[in-house]
Amino acid sequence: MRRDNDRMDHDVIQELIQTAINMMNYSYAPYSRFHVGAALLTENGSVYTGCNVENASYSVTNCAERTAFFKAVSEGVREFRAICIVGGRDKIIQDYAAPCGVCRQVMMEFCDAEAFQIILAKSVDEYQIFTLKELLPMGFGAANLG
Ligand code: THU
């Protein structure tokens, strides 16, 4: 488990951002043309990648963040430190791409909300970092089931 005073190394952050940017190239988004890439950093330092995968039946679409989480969890990995997310129409990043509510809830399932870091980036030099708790205050999780 991370300590609260664990700061993410700037080089690690920039590598995650570059990986997420590269993942936009695999994004399958013929309907929205909004391409999203994600890079999920595990507790042991490995990185799982993800992109959004759309479908003609729109609601079947899987977001980039959930792709990354499901790849990791399906391989037995359940401890995470951070995720970087980038996105833009026609792969041009114009703004920060914040995770949708469904993806925040998936993060809530597997992450410590006070420690998990969500890195939103416009480039390797322009980014903001939030904890999951900041983006999902009073989130509902396993602890609420008693
Ligand atoms: N999208 C993501 O991949 N992650 C999010 O958190 C927000 C939305 C994708 C889904 C869809 O393919 C496109 O962005 C437009 O909503």
PDB file of N, CA, C and O and ligand atoms in Angstrom, residues 28-29 32 34-36 51-54 61-65 85 98-100 103, ligand 1:
ATOM      1  N   TYR A  28     -10.692   2.793 -31.112  1.00  0.00           N
ATOM      2  CA  TYR A  28     -11.673   2.505 -32.165  1.00  0.00           C
ATOM      3  C   TYR A  28     -12.885   3.387 -31.893  1.00  0.00           C
ATOM      4  O   TYR A  28     -13.703   3.076 -31.021  1.00  0.00           O
ATOM      5  N   ALA A  29     -12.951   4.517 -32.582  1.00  0.00           N
ATOM      6  CA  ALA A  29     -13.993   5.503 -32.285  1.00  0.00           C
ATOM      7  C   ALA A  29     -14.585   6.087 -33.570  1.00  0.00           C
ATOM      8  O   ALA A  29     -14.544   7.306 -33.803  1.00  0.00           O
ATOM      9  N   SER A  32     -18.012   8.572 -32.521  1.00  0.00           N
ATOM     10  CA  SER A  32     -17.811   9.879 -31.875  1.00  0.00           C
ATOM     11  C   SER A  32     -16.588  10.608 -32.429  1.00  0.00           C
ATOM     12  O   SER A  32     -16.481  11.821 -32.302  1.00  0.00           O
ATOM     13  N   PHE A  34     -14.012  10.665 -31.047  1.00  0.00           N
ATOM     14  CA  PHE A  34     -13.297  11.135 -29.849  1.00  0.00           C
ATOM     15  C   PHE A  34     -12.420   9.970 -29.377  1.00  0.00           C
ATOM     16  O   PHE A  34     -12.901   8.957 -28.878  1.00  0.00           O
ATOM     17  N   HIS A  35     -11.122  10.133 -29.562  1.00  0.00           N
ATOM     18  CA  HIS A  35     -10.180   9.047 -29.286  1.00  0.00           C
ATOM     19  C   HIS A  35      -9.560   9.240 -27.907  1.00  0.00           C
ATOM     20  O   HIS A  35      -9.048  10.324 -27.599  1.00  0.00           O
ATOM     21  N   VAL A  36      -9.599   8.178 -27.106  1.00  0.00           N
ATOM     22  CA  VAL A  36      -9.103   8.255 -25.730  1.00  0.00           C
ATOM     23  C   VAL A  36      -8.044   7.173 -25.514  1.00  0.00           C
ATOM     24  O   VAL A  36      -8.192   6.033 -25.973  1.00  0.00           O
ATOM     25  N   CYS A  51      -7.674   1.777 -24.539  1.00  0.00           N
ATOM     26  CA  CYS A  51      -8.259   2.773 -25.436  1.00  0.00           C
ATOM     27  C   CYS A  51      -9.761   2.542 -25.462  1.00  0.00           C
ATOM     28  O   CYS A  51     -10.233   1.490 -25.011  1.00  0.00           O
ATOM     29  N   ASN A  52     -10.496   3.539 -25.935  1.00  0.00           N
ATOM     30  CA  ASN A  52     -11.939   3.326 -26.044  1.00  0.00           C
ATOM     31  C   ASN A  52     -12.242   2.450 -27.259  1.00  0.00           C
ATOM     32  O   ASN A  52     -11.561   2.522 -28.295  1.00  0.00           O
ATOM     33  N   VAL A  53     -13.255   1.607 -27.093  1.00  0.00           N
ATOM     34  CA  VAL A  53     -13.662   0.681 -28.153  1.00  0.00           C
ATOM     35  C   VAL A  53     -15.162   0.870 -28.349  1.00  0.00           C
ATOM     36  O   VAL A  53     -15.961   0.445 -27.506  1.00  0.00           O
ATOM     37  N   GLU A  54     -15.514   1.559 -29.440  1.00  0.00           N
ATOM     38  CA  GLU A  54     -16.932   1.872 -29.677  1.00  0.00           C
ATOM     39  C   GLU A  54     -17.641   0.733 -30.404  1.00  0.00           C
ATOM     40  O   GLU A  54     -17.017  -0.246 -30.833  1.00  0.00           O
ATOM     41  N   THR A  61     -20.200   0.526 -26.025  1.00  0.00           N
ATOM     42  CA  THR A  61     -18.862   1.130 -26.009  1.00  0.00           C
ATOM     43  C   THR A  61     -18.152   0.950 -24.664  1.00  0.00           C
ATOM     44  O   THR A  61     -18.755   1.096 -23.604  1.00  0.00           O
ATOM     45  N   ASN A  62     -16.862   0.634 -24.743  1.00  0.00           N
ATOM     46  CA  ASN A  62     -16.038   0.553 -23.532  1.00  0.00           C
ATOM     47  C   ASN A  62     -15.042   1.708 -23.524  1.00  0.00           C
ATOM     48  O   ASN A  62     -14.341   1.936 -24.515  1.00  0.00           O
ATOM     49  N   CYS A  63     -14.994   2.411 -22.400  1.00  0.00           N
ATOM     50  CA  CYS A  63     -14.065   3.540 -22.276  1.00  0.00           C
ATOM     51  C   CYS A  63     -12.623   3.044 -22.143  1.00  0.00           C
ATOM     52  O   CYS A  63     -12.368   1.912 -21.729  1.00  0.00           O
ATOM     53  N   ALA A  64     -11.703   3.934 -22.450  1.00  0.00           N
ATOM     54  CA  ALA A  64     -10.274   3.605 -22.380  1.00  0.00           C
ATOM     55  C   ALA A  64      -9.852   3.163 -20.976  1.00  0.00           C
ATOM     56  O   ALA A  64      -9.083   2.208 -20.817  1.00  0.00           O
ATOM     57  N   GLU A  65     -10.360   3.871 -19.977  1.00  0.00           N
ATOM     58  CA  GLU A  65      -9.964   3.560 -18.596  1.00  0.00           C
ATOM     59  C   GLU A  65     -10.405   2.159 -18.196  1.00  0.00           C
ATOM     60  O   GLU A  65      -9.663   1.392 -17.587  1.00  0.00           O
ATOM     61  N   ILE A  85      -4.976   9.702 -18.421  1.00  0.00           N
ATOM     62  CA  ILE A  85      -6.017   9.695 -19.449  1.00  0.00           C
ATOM     63  C   ILE A  85      -5.808  10.896 -20.368  1.00  0.00           C
ATOM     64  O   ILE A  85      -5.596  12.025 -19.902  1.00  0.00           O
ATOM     65  N   ALA A  98     -11.582  14.134 -18.685  1.00  0.00           N
ATOM     66  CA  ALA A  98     -11.856  13.578 -17.354  1.00  0.00           C
ATOM     67  C   ALA A  98     -12.623  12.267 -17.484  1.00  0.00           C
ATOM     68  O   ALA A  98     -13.393  12.078 -18.425  1.00  0.00           O
ATOM     69  N   PRO A  99     -12.401  11.338 -16.552  1.00  0.00           N
ATOM     70  CA  PRO A  99     -13.079  10.040 -16.636  1.00  0.00           C
ATOM     71  C   PRO A  99     -14.584  10.170 -16.402  1.00  0.00           C
ATOM     72  O   PRO A  99     -15.027  10.955 -15.561  1.00  0.00           O
ATOM     73  N   CYS A 100     -15.356   9.377 -17.143  1.00  0.00           N
ATOM     74  CA  CYS A 100     -16.810   9.389 -16.959  1.00  0.00           C
ATOM     75  C   CYS A 100     -17.167   8.766 -15.610  1.00  0.00           C
ATOM     76  O   CYS A 100     -16.337   8.146 -14.939  1.00  0.00           O
ATOM     77  N   CYS A 103     -16.540   4.979 -15.218  1.00  0.00           N
ATOM     78  CA  CYS A 103     -15.122   4.642 -15.018  1.00  0.00           C
ATOM     79  C   CYS A 103     -14.665   5.004 -13.604  1.00  0.00           C
ATOM     80  O   CYS A 103     -13.880   4.280 -12.992  1.00  0.00           O
TER      81      CYS A 103
HETATM   82  N1  THU B   1     -14.691   7.917 -23.328  1.00  0.00           N
HETATM   83  C1  THU B   1     -13.666   7.282 -22.701  1.00  0.00           C
HETATM   84  O1  THU B   1     -12.965   6.453 -23.307  1.00  0.00           O
HETATM   85  N2  THU B   1     -13.424   7.576 -21.396  1.00  0.00           N
HETATM   86  C2  THU B   1     -14.170   8.432 -20.655  1.00  0.00           C
HETATM   87  O2  THU B   1     -14.037   8.475 -19.448  1.00  0.00           O
HETATM   88  C3  THU B   1     -15.120   9.319 -21.322  1.00  0.00           C
HETATM   89  C4  THU B   1     -15.558   8.869 -22.672  1.00  0.00           C
HETATM   90  C5  THU B   1     -14.983   7.578 -24.716  1.00  0.00           C
HETATM   91  C6  THU B   1     -16.263   6.814 -24.917  1.00  0.00           C
HETATM   92  C7  THU B   1     -16.617   7.149 -26.328  1.00  0.00           C
HETATM   93  O3  THU B   1     -15.971   6.245 -27.190  1.00  0.00           O
HETATM   94  C8  THU B   1     -16.027   8.532 -26.557  1.00  0.00           C
HETATM   95  O4  THU B   1     -15.123   8.750 -25.490  1.00  0.00           O
HETATM   96  C9  THU B   1     -17.060   9.649 -26.563  1.00  0.00           C
HETATM   97  O5  THU B   1     -17.881   9.574 -25.443  1.00  0.00           O
END
